[in-house]
Short mmCIF file of C-alpha atoms (C1' of nucleotides) in Angstrom, two decimals:
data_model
loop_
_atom_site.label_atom_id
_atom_site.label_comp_id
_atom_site.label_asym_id
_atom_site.label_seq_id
_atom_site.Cartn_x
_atom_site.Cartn_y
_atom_site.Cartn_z
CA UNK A 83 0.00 0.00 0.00
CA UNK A 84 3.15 1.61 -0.02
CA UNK A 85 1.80 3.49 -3.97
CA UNK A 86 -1.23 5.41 -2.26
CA UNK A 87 2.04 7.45 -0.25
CA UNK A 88 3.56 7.38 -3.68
CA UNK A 89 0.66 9.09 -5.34
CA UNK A 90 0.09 11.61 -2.67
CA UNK A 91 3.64 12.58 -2.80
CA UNK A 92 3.31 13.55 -6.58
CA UNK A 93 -0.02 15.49 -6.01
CA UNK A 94 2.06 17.04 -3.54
CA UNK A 95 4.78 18.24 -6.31
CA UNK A 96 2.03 19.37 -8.15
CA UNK A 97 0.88 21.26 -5.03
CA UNK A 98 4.18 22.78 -4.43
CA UNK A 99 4.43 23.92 -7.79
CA UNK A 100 1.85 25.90 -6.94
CA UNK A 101 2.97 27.16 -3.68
CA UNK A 102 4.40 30.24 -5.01
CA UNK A 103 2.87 33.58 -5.69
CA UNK A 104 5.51 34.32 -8.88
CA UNK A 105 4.67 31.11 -10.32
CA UNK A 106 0.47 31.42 -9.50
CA UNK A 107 1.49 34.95 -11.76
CA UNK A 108 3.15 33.39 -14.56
CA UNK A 109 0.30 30.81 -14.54
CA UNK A 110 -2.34 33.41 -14.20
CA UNK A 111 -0.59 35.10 -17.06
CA UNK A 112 -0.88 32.05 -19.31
CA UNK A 113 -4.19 31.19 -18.52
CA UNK A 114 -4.94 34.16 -20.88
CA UNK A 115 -2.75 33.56 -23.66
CA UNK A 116 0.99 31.95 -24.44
CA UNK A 117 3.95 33.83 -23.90
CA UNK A 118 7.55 33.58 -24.39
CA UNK A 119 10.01 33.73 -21.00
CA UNK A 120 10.87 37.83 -21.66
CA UNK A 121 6.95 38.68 -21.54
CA UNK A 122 6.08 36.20 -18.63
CA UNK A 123 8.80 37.81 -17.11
CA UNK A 124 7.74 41.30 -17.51
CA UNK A 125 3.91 40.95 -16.22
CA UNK A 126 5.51 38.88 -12.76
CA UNK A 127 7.80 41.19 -12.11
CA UNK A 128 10.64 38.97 -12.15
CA UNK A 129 14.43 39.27 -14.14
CA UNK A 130 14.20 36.45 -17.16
CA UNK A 131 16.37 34.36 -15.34
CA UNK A 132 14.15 33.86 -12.78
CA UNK A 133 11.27 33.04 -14.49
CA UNK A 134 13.05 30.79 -16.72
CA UNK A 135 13.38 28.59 -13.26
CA UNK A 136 10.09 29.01 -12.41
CA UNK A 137 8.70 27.69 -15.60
CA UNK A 138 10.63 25.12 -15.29
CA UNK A 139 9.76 24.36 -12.34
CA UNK A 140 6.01 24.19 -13.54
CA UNK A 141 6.96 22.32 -16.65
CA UNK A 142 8.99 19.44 -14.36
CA UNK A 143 5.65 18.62 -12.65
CA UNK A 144 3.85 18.98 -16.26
CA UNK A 145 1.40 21.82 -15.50
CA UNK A 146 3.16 24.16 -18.59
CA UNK A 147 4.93 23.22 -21.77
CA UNK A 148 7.73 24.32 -23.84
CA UNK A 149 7.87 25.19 -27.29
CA UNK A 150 10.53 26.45 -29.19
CA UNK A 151 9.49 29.03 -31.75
CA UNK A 152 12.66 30.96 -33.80
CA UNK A 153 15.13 32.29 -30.82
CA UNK A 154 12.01 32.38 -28.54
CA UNK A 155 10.32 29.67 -26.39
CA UNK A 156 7.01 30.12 -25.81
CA UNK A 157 5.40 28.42 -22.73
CA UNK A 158 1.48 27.75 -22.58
CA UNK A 159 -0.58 25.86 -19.90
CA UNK A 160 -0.81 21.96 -20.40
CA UNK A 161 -4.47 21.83 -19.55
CA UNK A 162 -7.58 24.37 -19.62
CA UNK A 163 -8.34 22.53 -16.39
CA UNK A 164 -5.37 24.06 -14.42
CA UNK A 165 -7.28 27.40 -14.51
CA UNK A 166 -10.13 25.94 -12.97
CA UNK A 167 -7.58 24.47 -10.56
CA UNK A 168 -6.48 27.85 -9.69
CA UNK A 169 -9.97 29.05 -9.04
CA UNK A 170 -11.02 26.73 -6.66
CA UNK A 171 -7.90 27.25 -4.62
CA UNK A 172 -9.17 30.63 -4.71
CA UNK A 173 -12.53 30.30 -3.40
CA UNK A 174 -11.08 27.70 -0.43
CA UNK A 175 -8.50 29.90 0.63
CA UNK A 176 -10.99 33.17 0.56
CA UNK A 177 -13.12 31.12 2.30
CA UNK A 178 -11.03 29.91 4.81
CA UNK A 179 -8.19 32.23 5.31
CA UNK A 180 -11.04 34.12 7.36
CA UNK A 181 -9.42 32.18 10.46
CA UNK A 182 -6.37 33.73 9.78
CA UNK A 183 -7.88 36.94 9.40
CA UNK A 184 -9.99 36.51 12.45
CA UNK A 185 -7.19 36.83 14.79
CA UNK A 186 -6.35 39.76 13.18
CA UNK A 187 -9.78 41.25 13.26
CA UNK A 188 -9.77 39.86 17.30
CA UNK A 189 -7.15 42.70 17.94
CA UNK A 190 -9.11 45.36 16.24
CA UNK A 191 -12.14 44.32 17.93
CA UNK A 192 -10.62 44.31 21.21
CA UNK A 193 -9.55 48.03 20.60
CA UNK A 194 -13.07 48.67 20.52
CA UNK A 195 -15.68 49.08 23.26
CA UNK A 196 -15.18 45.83 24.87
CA UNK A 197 -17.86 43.59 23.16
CA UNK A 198 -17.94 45.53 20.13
CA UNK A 199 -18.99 41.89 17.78
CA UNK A 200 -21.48 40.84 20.41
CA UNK A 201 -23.68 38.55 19.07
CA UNK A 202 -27.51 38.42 18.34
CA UNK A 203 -28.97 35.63 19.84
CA UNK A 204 -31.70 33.94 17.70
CA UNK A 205 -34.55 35.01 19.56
CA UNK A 206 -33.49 38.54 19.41
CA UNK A 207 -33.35 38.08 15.59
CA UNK A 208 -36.68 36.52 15.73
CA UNK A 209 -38.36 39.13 17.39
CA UNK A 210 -36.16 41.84 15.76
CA UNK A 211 -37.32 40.54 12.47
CA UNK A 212 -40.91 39.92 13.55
CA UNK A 213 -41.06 43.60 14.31
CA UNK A 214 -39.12 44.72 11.03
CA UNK A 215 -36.47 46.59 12.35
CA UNK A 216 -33.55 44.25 11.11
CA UNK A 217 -32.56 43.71 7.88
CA UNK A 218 -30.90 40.24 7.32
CA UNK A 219 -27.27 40.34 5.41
CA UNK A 220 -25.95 37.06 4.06
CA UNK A 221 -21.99 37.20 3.31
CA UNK A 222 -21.48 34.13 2.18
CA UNK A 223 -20.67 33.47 -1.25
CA UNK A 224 -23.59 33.88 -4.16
CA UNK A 225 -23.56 30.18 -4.75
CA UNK A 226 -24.21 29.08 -1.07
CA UNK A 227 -27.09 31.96 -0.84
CA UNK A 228 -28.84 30.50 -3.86
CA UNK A 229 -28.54 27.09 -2.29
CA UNK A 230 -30.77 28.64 0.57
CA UNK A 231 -31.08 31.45 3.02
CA UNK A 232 -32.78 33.08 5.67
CA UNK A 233 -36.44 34.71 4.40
CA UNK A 234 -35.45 38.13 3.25
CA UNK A 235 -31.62 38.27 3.46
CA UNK A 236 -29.58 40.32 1.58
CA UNK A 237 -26.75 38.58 -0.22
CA UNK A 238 -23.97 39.88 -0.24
CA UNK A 239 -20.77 37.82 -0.69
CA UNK A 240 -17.89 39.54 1.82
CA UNK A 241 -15.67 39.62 -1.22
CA UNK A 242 -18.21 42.26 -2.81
CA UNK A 243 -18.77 44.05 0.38
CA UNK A 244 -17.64 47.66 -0.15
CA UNK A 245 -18.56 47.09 -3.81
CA UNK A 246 -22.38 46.62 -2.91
CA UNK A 247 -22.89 49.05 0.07
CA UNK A 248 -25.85 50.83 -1.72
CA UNK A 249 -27.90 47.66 -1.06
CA UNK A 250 -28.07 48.53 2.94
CA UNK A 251 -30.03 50.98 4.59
CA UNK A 252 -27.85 52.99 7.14
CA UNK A 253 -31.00 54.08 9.47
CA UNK A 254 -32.15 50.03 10.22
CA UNK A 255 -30.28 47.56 12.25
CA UNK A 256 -28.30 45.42 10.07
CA UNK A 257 -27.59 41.60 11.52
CA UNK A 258 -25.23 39.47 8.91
CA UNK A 259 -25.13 36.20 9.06
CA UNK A 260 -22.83 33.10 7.41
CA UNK A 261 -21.93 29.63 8.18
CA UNK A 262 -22.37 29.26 11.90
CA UNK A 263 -20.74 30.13 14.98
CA UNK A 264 -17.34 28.97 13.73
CA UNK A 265 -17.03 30.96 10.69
CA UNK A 266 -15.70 33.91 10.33
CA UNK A 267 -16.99 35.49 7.45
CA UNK A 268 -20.02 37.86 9.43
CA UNK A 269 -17.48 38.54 11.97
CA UNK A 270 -15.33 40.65 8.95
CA UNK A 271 -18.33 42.11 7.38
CA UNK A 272 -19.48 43.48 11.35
CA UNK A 273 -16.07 44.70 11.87
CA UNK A 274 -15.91 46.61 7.74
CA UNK A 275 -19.33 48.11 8.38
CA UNK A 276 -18.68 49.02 11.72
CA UNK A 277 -15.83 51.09 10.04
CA UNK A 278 -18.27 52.78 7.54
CA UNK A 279 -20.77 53.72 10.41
CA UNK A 280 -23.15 51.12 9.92
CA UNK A 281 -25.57 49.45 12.68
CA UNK A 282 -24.38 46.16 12.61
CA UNK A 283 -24.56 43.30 14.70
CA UNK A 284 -23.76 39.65 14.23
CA UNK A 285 -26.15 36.41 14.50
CA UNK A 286 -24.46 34.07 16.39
CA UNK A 287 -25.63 31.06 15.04
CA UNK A 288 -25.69 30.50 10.95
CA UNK A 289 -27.47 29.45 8.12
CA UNK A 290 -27.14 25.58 8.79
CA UNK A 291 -27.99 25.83 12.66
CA UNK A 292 -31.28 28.11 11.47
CA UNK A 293 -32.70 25.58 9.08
CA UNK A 294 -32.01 22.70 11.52
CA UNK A 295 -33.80 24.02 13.77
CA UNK A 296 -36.60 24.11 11.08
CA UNK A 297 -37.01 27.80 10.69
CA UNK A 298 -38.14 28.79 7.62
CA UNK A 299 -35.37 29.08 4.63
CA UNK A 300 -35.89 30.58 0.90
CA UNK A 301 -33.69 29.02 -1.73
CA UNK A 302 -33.96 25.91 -4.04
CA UNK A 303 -32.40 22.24 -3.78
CA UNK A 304 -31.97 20.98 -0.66
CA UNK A 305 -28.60 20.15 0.55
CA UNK A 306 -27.77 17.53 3.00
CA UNK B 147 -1.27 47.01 -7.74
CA UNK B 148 0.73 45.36 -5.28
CA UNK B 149 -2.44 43.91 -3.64
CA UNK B 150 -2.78 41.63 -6.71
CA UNK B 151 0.34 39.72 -5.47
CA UNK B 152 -0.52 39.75 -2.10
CA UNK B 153 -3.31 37.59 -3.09
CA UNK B 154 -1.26 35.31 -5.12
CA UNK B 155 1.01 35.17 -1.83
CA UNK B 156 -1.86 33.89 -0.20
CA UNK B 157 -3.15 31.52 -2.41
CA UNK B 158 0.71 30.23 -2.63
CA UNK B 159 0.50 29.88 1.04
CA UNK B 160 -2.22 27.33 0.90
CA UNK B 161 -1.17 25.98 -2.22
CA UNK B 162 2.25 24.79 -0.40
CA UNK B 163 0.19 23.50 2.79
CA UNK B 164 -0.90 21.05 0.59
CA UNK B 165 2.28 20.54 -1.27
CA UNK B 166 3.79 17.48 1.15
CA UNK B 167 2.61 13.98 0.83
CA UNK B 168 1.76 13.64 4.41
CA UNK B 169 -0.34 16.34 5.00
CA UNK B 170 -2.51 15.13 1.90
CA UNK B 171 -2.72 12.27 3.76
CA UNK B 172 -4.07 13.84 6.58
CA UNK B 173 -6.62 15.61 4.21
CA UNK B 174 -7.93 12.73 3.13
CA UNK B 175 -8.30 10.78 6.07
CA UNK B 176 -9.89 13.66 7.06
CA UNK B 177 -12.46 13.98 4.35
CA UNK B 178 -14.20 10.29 5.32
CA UNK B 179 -14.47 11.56 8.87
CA UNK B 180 -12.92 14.30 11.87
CA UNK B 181 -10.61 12.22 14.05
CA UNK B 182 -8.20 13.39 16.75
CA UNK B 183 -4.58 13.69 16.42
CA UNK B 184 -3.59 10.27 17.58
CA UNK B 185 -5.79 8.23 14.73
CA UNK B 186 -4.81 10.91 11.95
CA UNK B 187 -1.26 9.88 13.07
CA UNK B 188 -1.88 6.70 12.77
CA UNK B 189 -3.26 6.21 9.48
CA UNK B 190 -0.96 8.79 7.91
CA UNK B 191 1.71 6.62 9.79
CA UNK B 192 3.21 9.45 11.16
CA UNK B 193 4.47 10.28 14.63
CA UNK B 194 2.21 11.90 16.56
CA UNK B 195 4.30 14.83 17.43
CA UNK B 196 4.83 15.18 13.38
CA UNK B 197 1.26 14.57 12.53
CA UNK B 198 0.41 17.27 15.01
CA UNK B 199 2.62 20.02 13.34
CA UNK B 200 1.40 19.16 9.76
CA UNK B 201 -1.98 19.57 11.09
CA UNK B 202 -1.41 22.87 12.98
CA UNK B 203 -0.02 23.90 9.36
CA UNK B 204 -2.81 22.60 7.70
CA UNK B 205 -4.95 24.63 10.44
CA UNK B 206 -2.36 27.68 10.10
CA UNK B 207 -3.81 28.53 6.24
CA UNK B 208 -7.76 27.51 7.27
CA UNK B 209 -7.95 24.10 5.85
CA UNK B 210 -8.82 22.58 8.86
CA UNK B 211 -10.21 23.47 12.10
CA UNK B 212 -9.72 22.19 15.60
CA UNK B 213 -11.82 21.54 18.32
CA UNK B 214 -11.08 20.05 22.12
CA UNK B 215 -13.35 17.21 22.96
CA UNK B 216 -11.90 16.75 26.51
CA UNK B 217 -8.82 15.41 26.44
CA UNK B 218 -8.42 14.88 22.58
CA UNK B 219 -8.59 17.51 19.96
CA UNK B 220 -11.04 16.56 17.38
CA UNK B 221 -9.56 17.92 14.17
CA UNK B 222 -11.99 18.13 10.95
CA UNK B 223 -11.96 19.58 7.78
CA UNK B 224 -13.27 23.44 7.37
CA UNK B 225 -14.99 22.99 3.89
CA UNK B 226 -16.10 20.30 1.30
CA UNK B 227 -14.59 22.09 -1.44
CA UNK B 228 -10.91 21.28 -0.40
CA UNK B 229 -11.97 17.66 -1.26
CA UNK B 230 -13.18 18.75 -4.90
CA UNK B 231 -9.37 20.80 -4.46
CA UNK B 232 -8.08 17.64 -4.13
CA UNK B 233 -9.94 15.85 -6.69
CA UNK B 234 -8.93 18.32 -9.46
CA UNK B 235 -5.32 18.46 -8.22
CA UNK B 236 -5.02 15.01 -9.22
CA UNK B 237 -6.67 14.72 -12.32
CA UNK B 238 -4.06 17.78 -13.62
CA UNK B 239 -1.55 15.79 -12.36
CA UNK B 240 -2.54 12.61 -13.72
CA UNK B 241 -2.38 13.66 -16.99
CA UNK B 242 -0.05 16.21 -16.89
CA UNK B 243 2.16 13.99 -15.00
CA UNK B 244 2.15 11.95 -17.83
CA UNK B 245 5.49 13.63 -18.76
CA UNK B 246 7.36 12.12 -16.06
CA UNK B 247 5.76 8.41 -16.86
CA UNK B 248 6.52 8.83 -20.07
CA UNK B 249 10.27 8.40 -18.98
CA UNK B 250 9.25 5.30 -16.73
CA UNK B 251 7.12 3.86 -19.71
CA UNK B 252 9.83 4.42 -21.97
CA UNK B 253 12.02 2.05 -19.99
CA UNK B 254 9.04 -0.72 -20.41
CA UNK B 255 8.83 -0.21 -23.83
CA UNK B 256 12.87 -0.59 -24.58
CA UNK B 257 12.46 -3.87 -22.45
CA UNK B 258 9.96 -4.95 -24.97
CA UNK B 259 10.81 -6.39 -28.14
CA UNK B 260 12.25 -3.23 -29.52
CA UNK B 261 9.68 -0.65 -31.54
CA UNK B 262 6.77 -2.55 -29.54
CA UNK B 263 4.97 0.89 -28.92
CA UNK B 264 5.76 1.49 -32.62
CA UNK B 265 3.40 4.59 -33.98
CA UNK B 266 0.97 4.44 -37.03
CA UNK B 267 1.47 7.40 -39.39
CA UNK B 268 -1.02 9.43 -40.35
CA UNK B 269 -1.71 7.89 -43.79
CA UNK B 270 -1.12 4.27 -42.36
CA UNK B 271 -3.99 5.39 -40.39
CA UNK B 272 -6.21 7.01 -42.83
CA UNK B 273 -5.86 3.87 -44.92
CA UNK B 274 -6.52 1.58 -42.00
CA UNK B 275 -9.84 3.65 -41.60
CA UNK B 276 -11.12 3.22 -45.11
CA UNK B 277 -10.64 -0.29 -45.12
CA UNK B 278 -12.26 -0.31 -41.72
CA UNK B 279 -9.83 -2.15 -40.09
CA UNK B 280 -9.20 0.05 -37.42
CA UNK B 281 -10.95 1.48 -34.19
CA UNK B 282 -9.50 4.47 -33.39
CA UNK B 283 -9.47 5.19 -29.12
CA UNK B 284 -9.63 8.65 -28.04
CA UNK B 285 -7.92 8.48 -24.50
CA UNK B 286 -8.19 12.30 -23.45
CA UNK B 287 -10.74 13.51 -20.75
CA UNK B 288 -14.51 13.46 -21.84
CA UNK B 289 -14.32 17.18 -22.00
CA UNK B 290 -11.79 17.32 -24.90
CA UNK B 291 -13.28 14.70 -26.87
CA UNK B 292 -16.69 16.46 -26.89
CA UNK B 293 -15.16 19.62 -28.00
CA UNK B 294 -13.84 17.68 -31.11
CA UNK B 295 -12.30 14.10 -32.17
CA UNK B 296 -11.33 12.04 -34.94
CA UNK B 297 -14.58 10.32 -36.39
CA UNK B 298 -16.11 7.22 -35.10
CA UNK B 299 -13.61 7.53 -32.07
CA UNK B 300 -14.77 5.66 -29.02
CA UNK B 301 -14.01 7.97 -25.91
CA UNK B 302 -12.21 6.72 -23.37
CA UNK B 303 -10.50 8.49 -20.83
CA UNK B 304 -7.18 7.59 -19.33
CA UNK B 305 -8.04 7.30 -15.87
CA UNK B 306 -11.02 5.30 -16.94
CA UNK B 307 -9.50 3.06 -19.35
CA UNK B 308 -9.89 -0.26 -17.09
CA UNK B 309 -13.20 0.58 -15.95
CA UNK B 310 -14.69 0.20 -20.08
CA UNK B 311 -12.54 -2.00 -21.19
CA UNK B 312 -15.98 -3.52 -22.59
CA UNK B 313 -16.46 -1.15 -25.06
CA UNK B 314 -12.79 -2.14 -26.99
CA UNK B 315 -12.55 -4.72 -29.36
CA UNK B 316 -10.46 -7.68 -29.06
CA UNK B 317 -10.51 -8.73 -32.55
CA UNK B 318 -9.66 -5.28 -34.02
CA UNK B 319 -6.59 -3.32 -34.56
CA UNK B 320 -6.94 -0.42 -32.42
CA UNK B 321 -5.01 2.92 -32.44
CA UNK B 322 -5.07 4.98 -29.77
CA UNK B 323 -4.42 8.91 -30.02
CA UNK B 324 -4.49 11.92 -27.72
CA UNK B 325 -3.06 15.34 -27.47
CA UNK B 326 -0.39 15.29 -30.21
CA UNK B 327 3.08 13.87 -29.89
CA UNK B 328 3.98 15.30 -27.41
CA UNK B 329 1.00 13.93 -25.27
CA UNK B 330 1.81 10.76 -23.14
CA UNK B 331 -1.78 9.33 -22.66
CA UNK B 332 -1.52 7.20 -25.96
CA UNK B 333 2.07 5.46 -24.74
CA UNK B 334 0.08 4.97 -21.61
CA UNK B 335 -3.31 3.49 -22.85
CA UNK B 336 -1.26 1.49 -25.53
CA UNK B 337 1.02 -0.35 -22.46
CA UNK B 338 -1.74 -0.54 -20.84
CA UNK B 339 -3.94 -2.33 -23.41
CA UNK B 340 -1.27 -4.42 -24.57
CA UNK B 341 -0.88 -6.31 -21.05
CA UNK B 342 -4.46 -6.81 -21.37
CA UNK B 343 -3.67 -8.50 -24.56
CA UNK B 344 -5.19 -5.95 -26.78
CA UNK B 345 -4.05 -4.99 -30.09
CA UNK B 346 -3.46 -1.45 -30.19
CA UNK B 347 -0.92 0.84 -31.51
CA UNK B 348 -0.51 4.85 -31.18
CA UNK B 349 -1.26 7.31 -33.31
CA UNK B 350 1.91 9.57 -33.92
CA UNK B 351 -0.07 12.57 -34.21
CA UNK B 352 -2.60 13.56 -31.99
CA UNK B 353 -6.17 15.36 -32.64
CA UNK B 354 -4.86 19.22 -33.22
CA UNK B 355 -2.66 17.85 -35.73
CA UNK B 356 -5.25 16.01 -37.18
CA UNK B 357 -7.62 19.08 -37.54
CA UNK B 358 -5.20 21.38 -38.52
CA UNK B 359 -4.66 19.14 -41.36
CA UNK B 360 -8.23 19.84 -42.70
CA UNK B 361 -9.47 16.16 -42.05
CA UNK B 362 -12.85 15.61 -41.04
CA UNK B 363 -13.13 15.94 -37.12
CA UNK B 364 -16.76 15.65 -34.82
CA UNK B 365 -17.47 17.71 -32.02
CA UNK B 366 -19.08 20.92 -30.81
CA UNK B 367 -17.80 24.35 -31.31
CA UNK B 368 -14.41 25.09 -32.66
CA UNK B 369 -11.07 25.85 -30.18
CA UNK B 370 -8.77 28.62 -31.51
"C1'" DA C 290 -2.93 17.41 44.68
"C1'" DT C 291 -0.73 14.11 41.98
"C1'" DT C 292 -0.81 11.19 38.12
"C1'" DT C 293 -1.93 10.08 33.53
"C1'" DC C 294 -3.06 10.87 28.91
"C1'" DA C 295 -3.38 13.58 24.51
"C1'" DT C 296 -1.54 17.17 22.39
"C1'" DT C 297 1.39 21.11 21.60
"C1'" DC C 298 5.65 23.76 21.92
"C1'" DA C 299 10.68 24.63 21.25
"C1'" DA C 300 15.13 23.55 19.54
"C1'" DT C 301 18.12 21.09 16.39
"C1'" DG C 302 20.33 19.59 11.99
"C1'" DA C 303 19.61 17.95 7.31
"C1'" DA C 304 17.42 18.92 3.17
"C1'" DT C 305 15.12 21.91 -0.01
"C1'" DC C 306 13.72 26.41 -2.04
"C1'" DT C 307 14.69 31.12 -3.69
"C1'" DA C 308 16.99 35.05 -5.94
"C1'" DT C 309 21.07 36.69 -7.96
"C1'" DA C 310 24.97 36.93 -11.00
"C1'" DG C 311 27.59 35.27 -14.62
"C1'" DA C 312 28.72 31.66 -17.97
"C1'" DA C 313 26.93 28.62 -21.57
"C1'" DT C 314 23.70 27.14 -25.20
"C1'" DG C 315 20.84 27.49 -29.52
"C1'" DA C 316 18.95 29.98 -33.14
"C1'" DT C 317 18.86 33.99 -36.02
"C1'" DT C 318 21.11 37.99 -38.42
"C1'" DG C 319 24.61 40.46 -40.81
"C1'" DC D 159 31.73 32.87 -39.47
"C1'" DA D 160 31.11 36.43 -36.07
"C1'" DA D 161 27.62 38.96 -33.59
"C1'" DT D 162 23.37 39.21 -31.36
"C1'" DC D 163 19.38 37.81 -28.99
"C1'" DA D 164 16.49 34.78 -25.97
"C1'" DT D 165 16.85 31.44 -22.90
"C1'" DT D 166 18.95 28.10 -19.93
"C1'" DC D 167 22.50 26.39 -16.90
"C1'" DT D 168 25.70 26.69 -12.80
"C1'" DA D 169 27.14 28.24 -8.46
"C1'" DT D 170 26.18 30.62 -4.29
"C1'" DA D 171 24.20 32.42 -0.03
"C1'" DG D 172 20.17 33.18 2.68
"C1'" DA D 173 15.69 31.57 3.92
"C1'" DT D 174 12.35 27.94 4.65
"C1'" DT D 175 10.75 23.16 5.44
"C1'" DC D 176 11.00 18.69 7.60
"C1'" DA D 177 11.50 15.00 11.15
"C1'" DT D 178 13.19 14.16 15.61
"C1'" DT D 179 13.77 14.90 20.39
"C1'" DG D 180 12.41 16.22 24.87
"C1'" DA D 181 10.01 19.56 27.65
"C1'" DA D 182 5.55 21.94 28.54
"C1'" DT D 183 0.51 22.44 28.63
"C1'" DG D 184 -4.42 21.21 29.60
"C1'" DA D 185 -7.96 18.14 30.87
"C1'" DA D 186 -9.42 13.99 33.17
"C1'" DA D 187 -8.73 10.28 36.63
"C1'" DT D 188 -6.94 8.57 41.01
#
DNA sequence: ATTTCATTCAATGAATCTATAGAATGATTG
DNA sequence: CAATCATTCTATAGATTCATTGAATGAAAT
């Protein structure tokens, strides 16, 4: 069984291939067309030696290939799919970096007032909502909101926060919501609109607690 | 603009958290079910000392998250999507990879009696068609064959080549082609095939060479 | 309070990665 | 054939990663 270890260990080149942020560039660069070693160079920011390395680096574990064309070699992703790749380590690590950025957002918060992120319990949202004074804010991403929400919420995705301000009212009570008590993501958007003089407040629960506790959600499929 | 590389930084962050063997490991143990430190170790075969820094690493860029259960800590992944991560990281490396094989494969095929992964020329092949001697066995991903393939080609990719091994011939020559010459999932499907007692031989050229030729390909839209 | 257990922390050396500078290669141009 | 250009190779030093060891922490049991 020795060959499952074996496998892992050349995801893992793979993996580390990726692991650098000159490389992600040259690969972000060739995502939108080939380029020879002088260009790739130029948009990364790096001398051509450099970036000769690099690439090679990328073409050892297969992700880019070489082509000679006249004095120039032009380099060009191996497979559409590595794009796609890239994305998805994207939307993890914006995702879930939040824990990272959570201890930094601890220390601004503790500059604050004391309890500055205190938390709205769910009957306070109930009522709060049953009265109309709160206006719900999902900031998790569009995909999860379409999945299903809380009745009402506004969506929008923490990545998009400052972009879609105009979407919340800055006389109501704003409470944002996300995954649940362990994610971060309403934590950030509480702390952001703080900053920009909104009344905000965070639930304390999150989307999957609410619906488990059969409270009413909006949204389409089902998800386990 | 430097804020564009900061992001790349970070994605390269998590990108090299999963770039060791170990900690992929971990991950997957991890995606059947949260365990504590001591059966991660175990199954990773790992100290548990070691396992515990590759998790706190792991933890570090937010692909897992910890929780204390009394006197164990309960680790567990922080979102389904690193498994898809996963997933796609080793399908790009499968067949990317391929470059690297190609080296081990070559060594197979010298042992064999000489030219045994011999290639059929274009017009060997054209001629072979006509008479309708041939199969022809398109062994890139489903997605590439639906955006365009050498007629009558049965699909099958790579990865899935022993699971529809039903659809293949035994009493027809067969010639395999992919990606172009420079493509290794032909040498692969033909080694393959052959210890399985098929008949099969590689095309030399691979389907852009074929379209660029003018001949007659199937498919969707057209690729630049 | 002491002991025990699970886990984490801290320190070490070996191995690997990174950027730089300069030499070497391969292909084109005069 | 010499000169030039684009790229790659080689060598180097500084930084980072990895596994190991033993000490330290935190929670439960005696």
């Amino acid at each position: 069984m020795t060959s499952q270890q074996d496998l892992l260990d050349t995801l893992a080149q793979v993996a580390r291939a990726l692991g650098n942020g000159h490389r992600l560039a040259l690969l972000k660069r060739l995502a939108q067309a080939d380029a020879s070693v002088e260009v790739l160079a130029n948009t990364a920011g790096l001398t051509v030696g450099n970036a000769s390395q690099h690439l090679q680096q990328l073409r050892r574990v297969g992700l880019v290939t070489a082509t000679r064309a006249g004095k120039q070699v032009i380099y060009r992703l191996t497979d559409e799919r590595i794009v796609t790749l890239m994305e998805l380590l994207r939307q993890v690590a914006e995702t879930n970096l939040a824990e990272m950025e959570r201890l930094v957002s601890r220390l601004f918060a503790d500059d604050n007032a004391g309890g500055a992120l205190e938390a709205v319990s769910r009957d306070e949202l109930l009522a709060g909502l049953k009265r109309g004074e709160v206006v719900l804010l999902d900031v998790r991403s569009e995909d999860e909101y379409e999945a299903g929400h809380l009745p009402e919420a506004i969506n929008i995705p923490l990545t998009h926060l400052e972009d879609m301000l105009d979407r919340l009212p800055r006389d109501r009570e704003i409470v944002a919501y996300c995954r649940g008590p362990y994610c971060t993501l309403s934590h950030q958007a509480v702390q952001r609109l703080r900053q920009l003089g909104y009344q905000v407040k965070r639930f304390e629960e999150g989307y999957p607690e609410w619906k488990a506790a059969g409270l009413p959600v909006t949204g389409q499929a089902s998800r386990s």
